[in-house]
XYZ file of C-alpha atoms in Angstrom:
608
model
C -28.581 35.330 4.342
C -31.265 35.308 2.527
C -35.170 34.467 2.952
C -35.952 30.697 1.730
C -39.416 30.252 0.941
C -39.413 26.433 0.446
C -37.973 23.982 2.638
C -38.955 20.466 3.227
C -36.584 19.358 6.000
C -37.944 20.521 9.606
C -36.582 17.771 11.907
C -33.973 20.518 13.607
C -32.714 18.325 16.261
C -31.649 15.305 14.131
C -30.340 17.983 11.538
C -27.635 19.502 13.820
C -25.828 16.518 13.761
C -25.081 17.745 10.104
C -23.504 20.726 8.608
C -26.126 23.206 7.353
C -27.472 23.398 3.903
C -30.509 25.592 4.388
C -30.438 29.328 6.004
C -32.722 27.776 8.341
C -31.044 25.245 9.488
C -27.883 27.672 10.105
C -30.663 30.485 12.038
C -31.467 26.997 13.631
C -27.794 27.070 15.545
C -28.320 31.094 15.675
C -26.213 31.596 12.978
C -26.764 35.077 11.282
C -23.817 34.851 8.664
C -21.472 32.416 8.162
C -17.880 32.000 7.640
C -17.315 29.693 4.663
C -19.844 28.191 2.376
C -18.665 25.130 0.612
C -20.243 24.344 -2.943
C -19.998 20.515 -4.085
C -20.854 18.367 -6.841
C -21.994 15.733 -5.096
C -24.641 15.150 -2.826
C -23.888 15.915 1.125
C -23.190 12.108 2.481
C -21.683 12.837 5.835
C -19.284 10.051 5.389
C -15.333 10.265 5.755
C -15.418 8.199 2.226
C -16.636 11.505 1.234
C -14.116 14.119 0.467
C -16.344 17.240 0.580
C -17.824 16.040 4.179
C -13.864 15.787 5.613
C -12.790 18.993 4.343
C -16.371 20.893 5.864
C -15.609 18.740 8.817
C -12.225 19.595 8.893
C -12.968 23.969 8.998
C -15.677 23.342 11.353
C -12.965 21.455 13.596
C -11.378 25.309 13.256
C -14.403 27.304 15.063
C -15.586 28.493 12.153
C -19.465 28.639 10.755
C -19.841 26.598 7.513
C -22.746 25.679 5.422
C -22.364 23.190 2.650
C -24.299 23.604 -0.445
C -24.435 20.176 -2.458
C -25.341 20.343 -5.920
C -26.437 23.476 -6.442
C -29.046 24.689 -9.471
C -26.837 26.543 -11.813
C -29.382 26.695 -14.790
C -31.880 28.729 -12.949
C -32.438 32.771 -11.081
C -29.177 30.810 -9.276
C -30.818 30.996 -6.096
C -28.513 28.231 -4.470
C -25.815 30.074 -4.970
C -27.398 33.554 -3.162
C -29.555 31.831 -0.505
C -26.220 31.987 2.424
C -25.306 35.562 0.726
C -21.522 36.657 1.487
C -20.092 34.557 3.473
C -17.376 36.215 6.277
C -13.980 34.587 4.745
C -14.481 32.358 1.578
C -16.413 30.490 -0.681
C -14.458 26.799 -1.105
C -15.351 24.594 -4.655
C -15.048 20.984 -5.078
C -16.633 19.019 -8.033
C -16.459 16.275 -5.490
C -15.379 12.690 -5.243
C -14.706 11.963 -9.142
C -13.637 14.348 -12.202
C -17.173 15.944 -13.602
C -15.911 14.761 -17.281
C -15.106 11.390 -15.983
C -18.307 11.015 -13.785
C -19.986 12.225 -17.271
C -18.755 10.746 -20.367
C -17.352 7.170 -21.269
C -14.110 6.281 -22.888
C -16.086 6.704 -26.333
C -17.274 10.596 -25.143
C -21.058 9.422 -24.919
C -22.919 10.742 -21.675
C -23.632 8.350 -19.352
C -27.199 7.894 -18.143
C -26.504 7.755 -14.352
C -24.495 9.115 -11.833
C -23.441 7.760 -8.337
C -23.241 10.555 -6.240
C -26.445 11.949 -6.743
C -30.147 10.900 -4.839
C -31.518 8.135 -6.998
C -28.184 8.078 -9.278
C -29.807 10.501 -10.871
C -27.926 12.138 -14.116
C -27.708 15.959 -14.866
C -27.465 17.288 -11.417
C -23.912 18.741 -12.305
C -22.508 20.910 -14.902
C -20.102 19.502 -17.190
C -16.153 21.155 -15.786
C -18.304 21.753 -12.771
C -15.595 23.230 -10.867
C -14.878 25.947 -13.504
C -19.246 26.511 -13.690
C -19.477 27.251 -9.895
C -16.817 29.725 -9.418
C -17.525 31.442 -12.788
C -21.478 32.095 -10.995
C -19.842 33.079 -7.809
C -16.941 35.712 -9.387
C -20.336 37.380 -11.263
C -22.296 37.507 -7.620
C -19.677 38.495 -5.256
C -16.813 39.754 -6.906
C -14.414 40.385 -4.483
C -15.398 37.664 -2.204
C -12.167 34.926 -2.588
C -12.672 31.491 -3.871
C -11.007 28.088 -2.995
C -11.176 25.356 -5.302
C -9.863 21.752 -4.437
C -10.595 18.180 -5.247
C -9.558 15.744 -7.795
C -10.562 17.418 -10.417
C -8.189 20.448 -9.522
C -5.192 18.296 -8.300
C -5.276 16.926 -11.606
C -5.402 20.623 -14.021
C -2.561 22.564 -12.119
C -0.379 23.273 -14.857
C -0.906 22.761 -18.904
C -2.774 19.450 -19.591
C -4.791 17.003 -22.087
C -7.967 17.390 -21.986
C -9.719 14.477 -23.555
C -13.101 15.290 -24.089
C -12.211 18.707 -26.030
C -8.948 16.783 -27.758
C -6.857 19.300 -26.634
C -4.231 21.509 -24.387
C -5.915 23.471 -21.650
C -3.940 25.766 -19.300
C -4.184 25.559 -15.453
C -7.600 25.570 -14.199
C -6.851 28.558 -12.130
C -6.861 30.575 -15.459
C -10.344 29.364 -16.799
C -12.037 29.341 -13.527
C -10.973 32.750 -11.536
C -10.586 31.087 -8.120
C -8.151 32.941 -6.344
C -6.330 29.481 -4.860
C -6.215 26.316 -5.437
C -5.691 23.104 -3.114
C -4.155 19.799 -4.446
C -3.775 16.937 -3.178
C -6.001 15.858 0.566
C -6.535 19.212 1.576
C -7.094 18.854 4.970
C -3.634 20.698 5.674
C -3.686 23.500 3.547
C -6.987 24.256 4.280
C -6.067 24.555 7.936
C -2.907 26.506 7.475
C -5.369 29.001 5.285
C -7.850 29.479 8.062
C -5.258 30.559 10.301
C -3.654 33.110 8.689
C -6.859 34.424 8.112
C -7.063 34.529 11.710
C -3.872 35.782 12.084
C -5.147 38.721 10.045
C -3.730 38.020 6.944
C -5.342 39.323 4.275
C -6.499 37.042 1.373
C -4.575 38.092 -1.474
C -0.987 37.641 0.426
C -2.009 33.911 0.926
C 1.409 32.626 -1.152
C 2.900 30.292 0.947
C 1.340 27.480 2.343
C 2.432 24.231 0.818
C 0.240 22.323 -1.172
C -1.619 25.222 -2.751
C -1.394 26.889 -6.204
C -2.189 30.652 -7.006
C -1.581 32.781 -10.313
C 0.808 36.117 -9.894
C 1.096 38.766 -12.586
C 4.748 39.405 -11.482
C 7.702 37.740 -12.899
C 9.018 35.081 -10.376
C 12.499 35.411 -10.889
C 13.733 35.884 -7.356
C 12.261 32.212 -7.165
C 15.674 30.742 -6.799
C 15.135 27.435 -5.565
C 11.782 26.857 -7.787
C 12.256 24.894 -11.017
C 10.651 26.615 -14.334
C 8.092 24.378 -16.641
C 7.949 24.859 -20.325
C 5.369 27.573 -20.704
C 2.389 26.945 -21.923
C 2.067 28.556 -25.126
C 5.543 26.483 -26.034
C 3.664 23.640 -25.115
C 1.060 24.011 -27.725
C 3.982 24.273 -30.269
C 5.809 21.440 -29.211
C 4.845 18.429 -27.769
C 7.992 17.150 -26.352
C 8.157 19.952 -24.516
C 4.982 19.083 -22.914
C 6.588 15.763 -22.909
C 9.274 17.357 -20.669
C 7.325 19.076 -18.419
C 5.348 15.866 -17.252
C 8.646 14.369 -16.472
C 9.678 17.065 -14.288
C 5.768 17.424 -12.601
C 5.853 13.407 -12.166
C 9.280 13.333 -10.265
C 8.509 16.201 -7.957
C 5.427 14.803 -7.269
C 7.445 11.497 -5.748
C 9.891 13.193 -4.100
C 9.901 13.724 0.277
C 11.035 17.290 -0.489
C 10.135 18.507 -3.638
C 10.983 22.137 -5.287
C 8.561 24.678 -6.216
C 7.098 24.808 -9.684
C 6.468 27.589 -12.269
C 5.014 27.582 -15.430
C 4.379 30.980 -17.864
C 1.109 31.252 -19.088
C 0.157 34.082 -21.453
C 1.494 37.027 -19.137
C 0.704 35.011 -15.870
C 2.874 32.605 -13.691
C 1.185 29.405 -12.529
C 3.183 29.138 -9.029
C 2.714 25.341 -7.700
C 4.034 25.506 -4.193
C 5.922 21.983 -2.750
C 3.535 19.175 -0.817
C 3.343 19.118 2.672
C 4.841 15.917 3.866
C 2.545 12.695 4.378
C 0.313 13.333 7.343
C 1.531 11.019 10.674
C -0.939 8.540 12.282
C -1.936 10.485 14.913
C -3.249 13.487 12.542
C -4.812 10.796 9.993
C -6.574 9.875 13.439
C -7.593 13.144 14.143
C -9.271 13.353 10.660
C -11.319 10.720 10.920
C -12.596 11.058 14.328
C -14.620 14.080 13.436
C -18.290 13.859 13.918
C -19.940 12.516 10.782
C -22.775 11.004 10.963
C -21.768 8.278 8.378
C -25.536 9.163 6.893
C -26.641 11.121 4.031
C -28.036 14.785 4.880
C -31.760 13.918 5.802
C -33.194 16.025 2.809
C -32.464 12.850 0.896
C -34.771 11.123 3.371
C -36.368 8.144 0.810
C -33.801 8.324 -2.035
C -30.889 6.300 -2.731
C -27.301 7.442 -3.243
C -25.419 4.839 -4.887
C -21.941 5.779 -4.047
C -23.017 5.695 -0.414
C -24.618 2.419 -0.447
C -21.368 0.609 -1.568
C -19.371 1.966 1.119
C -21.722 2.876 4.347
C -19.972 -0.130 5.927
C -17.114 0.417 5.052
C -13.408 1.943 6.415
C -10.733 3.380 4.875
C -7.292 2.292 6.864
C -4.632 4.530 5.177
C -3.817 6.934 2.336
C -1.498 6.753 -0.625
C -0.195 3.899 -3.392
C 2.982 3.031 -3.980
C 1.728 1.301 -6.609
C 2.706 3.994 -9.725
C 0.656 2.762 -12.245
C 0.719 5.184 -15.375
C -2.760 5.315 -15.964
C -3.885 5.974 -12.275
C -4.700 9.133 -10.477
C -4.294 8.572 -7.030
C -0.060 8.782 -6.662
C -0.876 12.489 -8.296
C -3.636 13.289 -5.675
C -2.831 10.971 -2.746
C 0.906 10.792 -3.097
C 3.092 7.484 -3.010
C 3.505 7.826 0.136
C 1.624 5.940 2.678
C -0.360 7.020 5.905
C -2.236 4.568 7.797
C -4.670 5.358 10.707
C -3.874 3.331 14.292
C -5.314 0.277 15.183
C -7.430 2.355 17.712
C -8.738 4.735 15.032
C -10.057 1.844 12.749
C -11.726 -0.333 15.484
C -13.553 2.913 16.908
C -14.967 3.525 13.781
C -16.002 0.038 13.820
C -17.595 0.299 16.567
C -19.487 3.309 15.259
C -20.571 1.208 11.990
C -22.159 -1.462 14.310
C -24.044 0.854 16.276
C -25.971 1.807 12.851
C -30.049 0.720 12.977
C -29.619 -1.334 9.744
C -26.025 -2.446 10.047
C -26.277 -6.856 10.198
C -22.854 -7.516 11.470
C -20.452 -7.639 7.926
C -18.030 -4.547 7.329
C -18.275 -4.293 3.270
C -14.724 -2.945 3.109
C -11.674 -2.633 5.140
C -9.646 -1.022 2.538
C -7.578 2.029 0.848
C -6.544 2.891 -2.646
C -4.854 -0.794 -2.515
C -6.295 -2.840 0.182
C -2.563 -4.188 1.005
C -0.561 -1.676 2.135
C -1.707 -0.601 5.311
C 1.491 0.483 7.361
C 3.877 -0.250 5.247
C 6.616 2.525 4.140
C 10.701 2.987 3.560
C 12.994 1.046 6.314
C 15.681 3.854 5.489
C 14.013 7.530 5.205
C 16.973 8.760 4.214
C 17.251 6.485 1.086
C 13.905 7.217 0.003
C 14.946 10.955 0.247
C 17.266 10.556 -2.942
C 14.630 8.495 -4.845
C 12.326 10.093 -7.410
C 11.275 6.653 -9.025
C 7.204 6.824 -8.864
C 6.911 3.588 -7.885
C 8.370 1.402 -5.456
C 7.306 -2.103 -6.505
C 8.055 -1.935 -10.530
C 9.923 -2.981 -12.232
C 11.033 -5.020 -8.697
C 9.631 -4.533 -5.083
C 11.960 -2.261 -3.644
C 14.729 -3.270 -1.076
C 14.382 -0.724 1.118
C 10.410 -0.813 1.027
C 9.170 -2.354 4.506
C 5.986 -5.262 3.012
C 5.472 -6.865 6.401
C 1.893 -7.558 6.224
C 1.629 -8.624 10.185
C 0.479 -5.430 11.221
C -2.790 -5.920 8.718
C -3.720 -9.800 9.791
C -3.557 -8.303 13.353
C -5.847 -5.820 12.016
C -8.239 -7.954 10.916
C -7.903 -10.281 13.566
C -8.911 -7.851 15.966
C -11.968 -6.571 14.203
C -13.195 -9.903 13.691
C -12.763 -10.694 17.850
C -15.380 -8.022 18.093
C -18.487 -9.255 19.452
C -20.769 -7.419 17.094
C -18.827 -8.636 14.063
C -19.729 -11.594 11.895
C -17.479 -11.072 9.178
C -14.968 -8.437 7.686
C -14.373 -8.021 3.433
C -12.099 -6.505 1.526
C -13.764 -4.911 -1.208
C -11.012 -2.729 -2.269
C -8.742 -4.222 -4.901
C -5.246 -5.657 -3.535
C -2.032 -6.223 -5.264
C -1.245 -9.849 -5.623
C 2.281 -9.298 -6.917
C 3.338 -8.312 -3.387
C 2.236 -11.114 -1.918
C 4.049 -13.739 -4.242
C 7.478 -13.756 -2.194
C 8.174 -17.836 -1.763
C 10.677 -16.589 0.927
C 7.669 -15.549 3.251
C 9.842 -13.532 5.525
C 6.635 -10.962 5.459
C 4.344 -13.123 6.084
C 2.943 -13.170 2.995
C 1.229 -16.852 2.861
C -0.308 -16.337 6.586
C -2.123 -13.027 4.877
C -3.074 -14.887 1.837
C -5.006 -17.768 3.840
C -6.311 -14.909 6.096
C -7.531 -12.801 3.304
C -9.307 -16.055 0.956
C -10.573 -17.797 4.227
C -11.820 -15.036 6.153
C -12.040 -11.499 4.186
C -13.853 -13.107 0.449
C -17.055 -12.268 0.120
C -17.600 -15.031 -2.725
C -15.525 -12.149 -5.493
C -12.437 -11.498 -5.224
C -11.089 -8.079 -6.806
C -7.350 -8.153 -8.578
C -6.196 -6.051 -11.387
C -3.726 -7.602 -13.799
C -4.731 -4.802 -16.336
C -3.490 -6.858 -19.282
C -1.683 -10.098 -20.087
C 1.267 -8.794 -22.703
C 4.441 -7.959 -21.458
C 4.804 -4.791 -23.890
C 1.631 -3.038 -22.658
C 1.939 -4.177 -18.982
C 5.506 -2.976 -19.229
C 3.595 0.427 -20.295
C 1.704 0.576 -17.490
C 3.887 -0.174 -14.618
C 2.432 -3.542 -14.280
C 3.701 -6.359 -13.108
C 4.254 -9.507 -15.619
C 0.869 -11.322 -15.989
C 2.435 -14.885 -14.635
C 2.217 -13.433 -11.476
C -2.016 -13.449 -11.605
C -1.601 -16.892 -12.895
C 0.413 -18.247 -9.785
C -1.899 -15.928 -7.534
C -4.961 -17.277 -9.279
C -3.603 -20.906 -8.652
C -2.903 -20.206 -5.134
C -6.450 -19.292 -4.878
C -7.586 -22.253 -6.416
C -5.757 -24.318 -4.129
C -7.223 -22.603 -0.996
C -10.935 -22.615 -2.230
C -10.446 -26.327 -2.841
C -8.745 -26.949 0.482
C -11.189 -25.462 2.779
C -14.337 -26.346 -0.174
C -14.989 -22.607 -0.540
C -16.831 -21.443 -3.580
C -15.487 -17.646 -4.302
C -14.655 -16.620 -7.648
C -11.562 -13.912 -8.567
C -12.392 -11.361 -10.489
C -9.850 -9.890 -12.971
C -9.609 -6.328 -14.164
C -8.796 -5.382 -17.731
C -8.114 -2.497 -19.707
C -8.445 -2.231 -23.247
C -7.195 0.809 -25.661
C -4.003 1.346 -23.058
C -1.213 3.258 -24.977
C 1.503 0.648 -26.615
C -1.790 -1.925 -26.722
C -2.583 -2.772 -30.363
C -5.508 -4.928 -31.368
C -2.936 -8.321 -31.777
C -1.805 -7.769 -28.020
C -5.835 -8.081 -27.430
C -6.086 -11.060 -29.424
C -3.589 -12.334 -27.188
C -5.540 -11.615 -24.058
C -8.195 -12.993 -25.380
C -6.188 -16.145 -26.019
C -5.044 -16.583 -22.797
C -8.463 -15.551 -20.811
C -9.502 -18.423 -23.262
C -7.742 -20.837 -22.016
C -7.879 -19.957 -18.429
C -11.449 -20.077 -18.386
C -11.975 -16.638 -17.915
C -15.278 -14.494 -19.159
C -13.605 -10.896 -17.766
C -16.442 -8.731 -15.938
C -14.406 -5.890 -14.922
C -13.264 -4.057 -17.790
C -12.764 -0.537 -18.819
C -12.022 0.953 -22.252
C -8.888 3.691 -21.353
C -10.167 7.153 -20.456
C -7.547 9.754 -20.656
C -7.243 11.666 -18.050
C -5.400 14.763 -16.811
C -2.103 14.352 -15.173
C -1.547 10.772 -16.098
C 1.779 9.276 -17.467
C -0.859 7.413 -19.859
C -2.744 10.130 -20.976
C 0.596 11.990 -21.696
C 1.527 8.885 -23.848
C -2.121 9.019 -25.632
C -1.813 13.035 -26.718
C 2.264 12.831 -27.663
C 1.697 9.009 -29.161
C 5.445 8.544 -27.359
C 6.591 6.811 -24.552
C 7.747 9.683 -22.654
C 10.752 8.534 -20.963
C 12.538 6.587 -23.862
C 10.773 8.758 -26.403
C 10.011 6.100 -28.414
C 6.960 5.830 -30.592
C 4.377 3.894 -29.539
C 0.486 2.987 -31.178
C -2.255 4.521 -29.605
C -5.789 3.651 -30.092
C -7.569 7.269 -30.858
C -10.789 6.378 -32.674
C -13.791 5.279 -32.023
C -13.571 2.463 -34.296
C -9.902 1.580 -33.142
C -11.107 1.651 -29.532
C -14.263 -0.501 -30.506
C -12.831 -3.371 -31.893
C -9.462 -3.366 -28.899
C -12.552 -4.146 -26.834
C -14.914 -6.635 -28.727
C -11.650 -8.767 -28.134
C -12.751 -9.459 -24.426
C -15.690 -11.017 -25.726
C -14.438 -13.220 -28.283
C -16.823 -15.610 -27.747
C -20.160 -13.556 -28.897
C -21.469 -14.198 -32.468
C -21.916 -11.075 -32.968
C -18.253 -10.222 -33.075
C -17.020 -13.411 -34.264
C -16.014 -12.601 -37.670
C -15.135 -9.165 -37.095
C -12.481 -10.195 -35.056
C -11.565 -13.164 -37.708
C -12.079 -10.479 -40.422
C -9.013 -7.952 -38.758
C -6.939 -11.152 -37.802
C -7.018 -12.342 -41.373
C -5.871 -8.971 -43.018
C -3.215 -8.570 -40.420
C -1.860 -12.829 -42.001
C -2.586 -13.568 -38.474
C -4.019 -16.811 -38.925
C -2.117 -18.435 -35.913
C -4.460 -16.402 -33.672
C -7.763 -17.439 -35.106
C -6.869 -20.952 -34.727
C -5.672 -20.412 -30.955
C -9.103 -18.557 -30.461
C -11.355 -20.308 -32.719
């Protein structure tokens, strides 16, 4: 390791509670080399919200020495990047907790002027495909030294994909980057099952078979029997229902219990995507989080602010996975469909932890996952959901063999709330109404509604109907939009009943594939006359790996093959949104301008 000349931090005892990110701090724990040195994107929060803190948690759960270096400085003498020197194993690569372009650019491709994970939200501490950046520094400095990348970023470039922000097909990220691995999905697993065949003594470059990883071989695979073979990627760029095809295939393996290896040709390579492991059991999702984070950032940010932490410090995460399917999402690709929920013992010791903090004052911000609803809930009949590749198990309908009883959560709740050092419990996280609309109530769906607007609101509720038109929600894998309106009524009814005064808050999307400007003028329509001025919206950002992206680059639906309109422009993309705010003079007669050149007079009355 290398000399450091400059270091701020010297409070050693409250900085071995954290993993090191100065050579001092690792000679501090008499550390002359260590075995793994993780490079991230974001700034080191020690927080199991934080995906980079789990997985450095997770290798230093296997005995080995890790440093963490968060946001290194790759425009300089690349210093950060030296200052640990060779490590004894690997070097391991996230872009962290959002997609660099994503965390970067808007839906229009302009840079934005902030970004969460960094001290002070702070913009520019990352490179741009930060992922491919790091590694490329590392291959130059230590050559032979192998590289693991992971993280959203890489779940989501595996094989040929869309890439928005350069309008065009990229190949896997593998190819671009020169990491000799790759990890998709929650890596926790696959980094584990790396680390011991390390310590089995297997060398590196036979690494080839641990689920959930992704490598590129030189040698033709054709003794792959079992493995199914993608469209290559150069017949990709020819022909886009190819790449139509091979989304399909990706998208049902990915929602299978036991999928089948995948292979896709690129140039004289062989992308080789090996299957998931299988959705990790309570008692491992347990294991996970009782690691010993801190649930602080790293003390060198002593007197900044990290925005992404500060929305969720007080928060808890209660499972993993979305059933959910919806085509513009990323988290059945990364998290699976599947879901695994921590024990009720799990989630109230972490509780406990959160109330022992100096500035907590008694409210839990968030008891939540990627929907807030779903905690525990799963196929009655394994067997059935065996033969099902369907990515979605509540649309078109909610799933006969899907198991909704929400009593497990209410007792959840209930039991946080009987704590003595709790006033209240929220959920932040966003929930799906349209489960919870069943007028037979066998899942006690009504007792969790009163539970969740009584006790869980604090004054905003978060629900995402997406859109209000049948055609575009039908795109998405959304449920109709008269299903917000008897949710929203139901909430009304409660507020008045116990004289609360929350507020729901809908979330749009504009620019969707299959949404044309009249479907907005619709929207706006009915938001009209439901008295709603729509906070949460979001233009549509392709991303990678997305049945909606796929839609946006082939301009088809990809399953019926159909051809659908898709807002590309700037322009088109401009005025799909100045429809949420109908009401603004300064759009007014824009929007009665396009209305009246499209003979749609009908609307402007409605609206005007």
């Amino acid at each position: 390791m290398q000399k450091e000349v400059n270091n701020t931090t010297t409070n050693f005892p409250q900085l071995s509670n954290f993993l090191p990110t100065t050579v001092k701090e690792a000679r501090f724990r008499g550390w002359e080399q260590v075995d793994v040195v993780l490079f991230s994107g974001d700034a080191y929060v020690d927080h199991p919200a934080f995906a980079n803190a789990i997985i450095g948690r997770v290798i230093e759960n296997q005995g080995l020495k890790i440093a963490i270096v968060p946001q290194p400085n790759w425009q300089d003498d690349l210093r950060d990047f030296k200052k640990f020197g060779r490590p004894r194993l690997f070097f391991a690569v996230s872009a962290g907790n959002m997609d660099s372009m994503v965390n970067h650019y808007t839906a229009n491709r302009r840079r934005r002027s902030d970004d969460a994970y960094t001290p002070d939200g702070r913009a520019g501490a990352r490179p741009d495909r930060t992922t491919i950046v790091y590694c490329q520094i590392l291959k130059k400095l230590y050559v032979d030294v192998p590289i693991i990348i992971g993280g959203i970023e890489v779940s989501m470039r595996r094989l040929t994909h869309y890439d928005y922000w350069d309008n065009q097909l990229k190949q896997s990220i593998l190819t671009e980057s020169g990491a000799d691995i790759a990890v998709y999905g929650m890596g926790e697993e696959p980094i584990i099952a790396i680390i011991n065949a390390l310590k089995n003594g297997t060398d590196f470059s036979q690494i080839k078979d641990v689920p959930q990883t992704f490598y590129l071989s030189k040698i033709n695979p054709q003794n792959h029997k079992n493995a199914i073979f993608l469209h290559s990627h150069e017949d990709c760029l020819k022909d886009k229902i190819k790449y139509a095809e091979n989304f399909k295939i990706i998208e049902e393996e990915s929602n299978k219990t036991e999928a089948k290896q995948i292979i896709q040709k690129t140039e004289n390579q062989y992308i080789i995507i090996n299957p998931p492991y299988s959705p990790v059991c309570s008692e491992e999702l347990d294991t996970i989080y009782d690691l010993p984070f801190t649930r602080l950032p790293h003390p060198k940010y002593l007197n900044k602010t990290i925005p992404a932490y500060e929305m969720i410090k007080f928060s808890v995460n209660i499972h993993r996975g979305c059933f959910g399917g919806c085509a513009f999402c990323t988290i059945s690709a990364h998290q699976g469909k599947f879901i695994s929920s921590r024990t009720e013992k799990s989630i109230l010791n972490e509780v406990k932890k959160i109330t022992q903090m100096p500035d907590f004052k008694g409210y839990i911000s968030d008891l939540g996952g990627p929907s807030a609803n779903m905690y525990k809930m799963g196929g009655k009949n394994l067997e059935i959901c065996k033969k099902c590749t369907k990515p979605s198990c509540i649309f078109p309908v909610i799933c006969k063999n899907l198991n909704t009883d929400l009593q497990p959560l209410i007792n959840l709740y209930k039991k946080i709330d009987a704590l003595p050092e709790i006033k209240k419990s929220f959920i932040g996280s966003g929930i799906r109404y349209d489960m919870l609309l069943d007028e037979k109530n066998e899942n006690h769906e009504r007792e969790y509604i009163n539970e969740l607007i009584i006790n869980h609101v604090s004054g905003r509720l978060k629900v995402a109907p997406e859109h209000t038109e049948k055609n575009v929600l039908q795109t998405m894998r959304k449920a109709d939009f008269d299903n917000f309106e008897k949710f929203k009524n139901i909430f009304n009814k409660i507020n008045t009943q116990y004289k609360l005064n929350q507020q729901l808050i809908p979330y749009f999307i504009s620019s969707h594939p299959a949404c044309c400007p009249e479907d907005m003028a619709q929207l706006a329509i009915k938001i009209k006359n439901m008295n709603l001025h729509p906070e949460q919206i979001q233009d549509f950002t392709p991303t990678p790996m997305t049945l909606a992206t796929e839609m946006f680059y082939t301009q088809t639906d990809i399953y019926s093959q159909k051809n659908i309109f898709v807002a590309k422009t700037k322009e088109e993309k401009l005025l799909q949104r100045m429809f949420f705010f109908w009401y603004k003079k300064e759009y007014k007669n824009i929007i009665i301008n396009y209305l009246r050149k499209k003979n749609r007079n009908d609307i402007i009355k409605k609206l005007y």
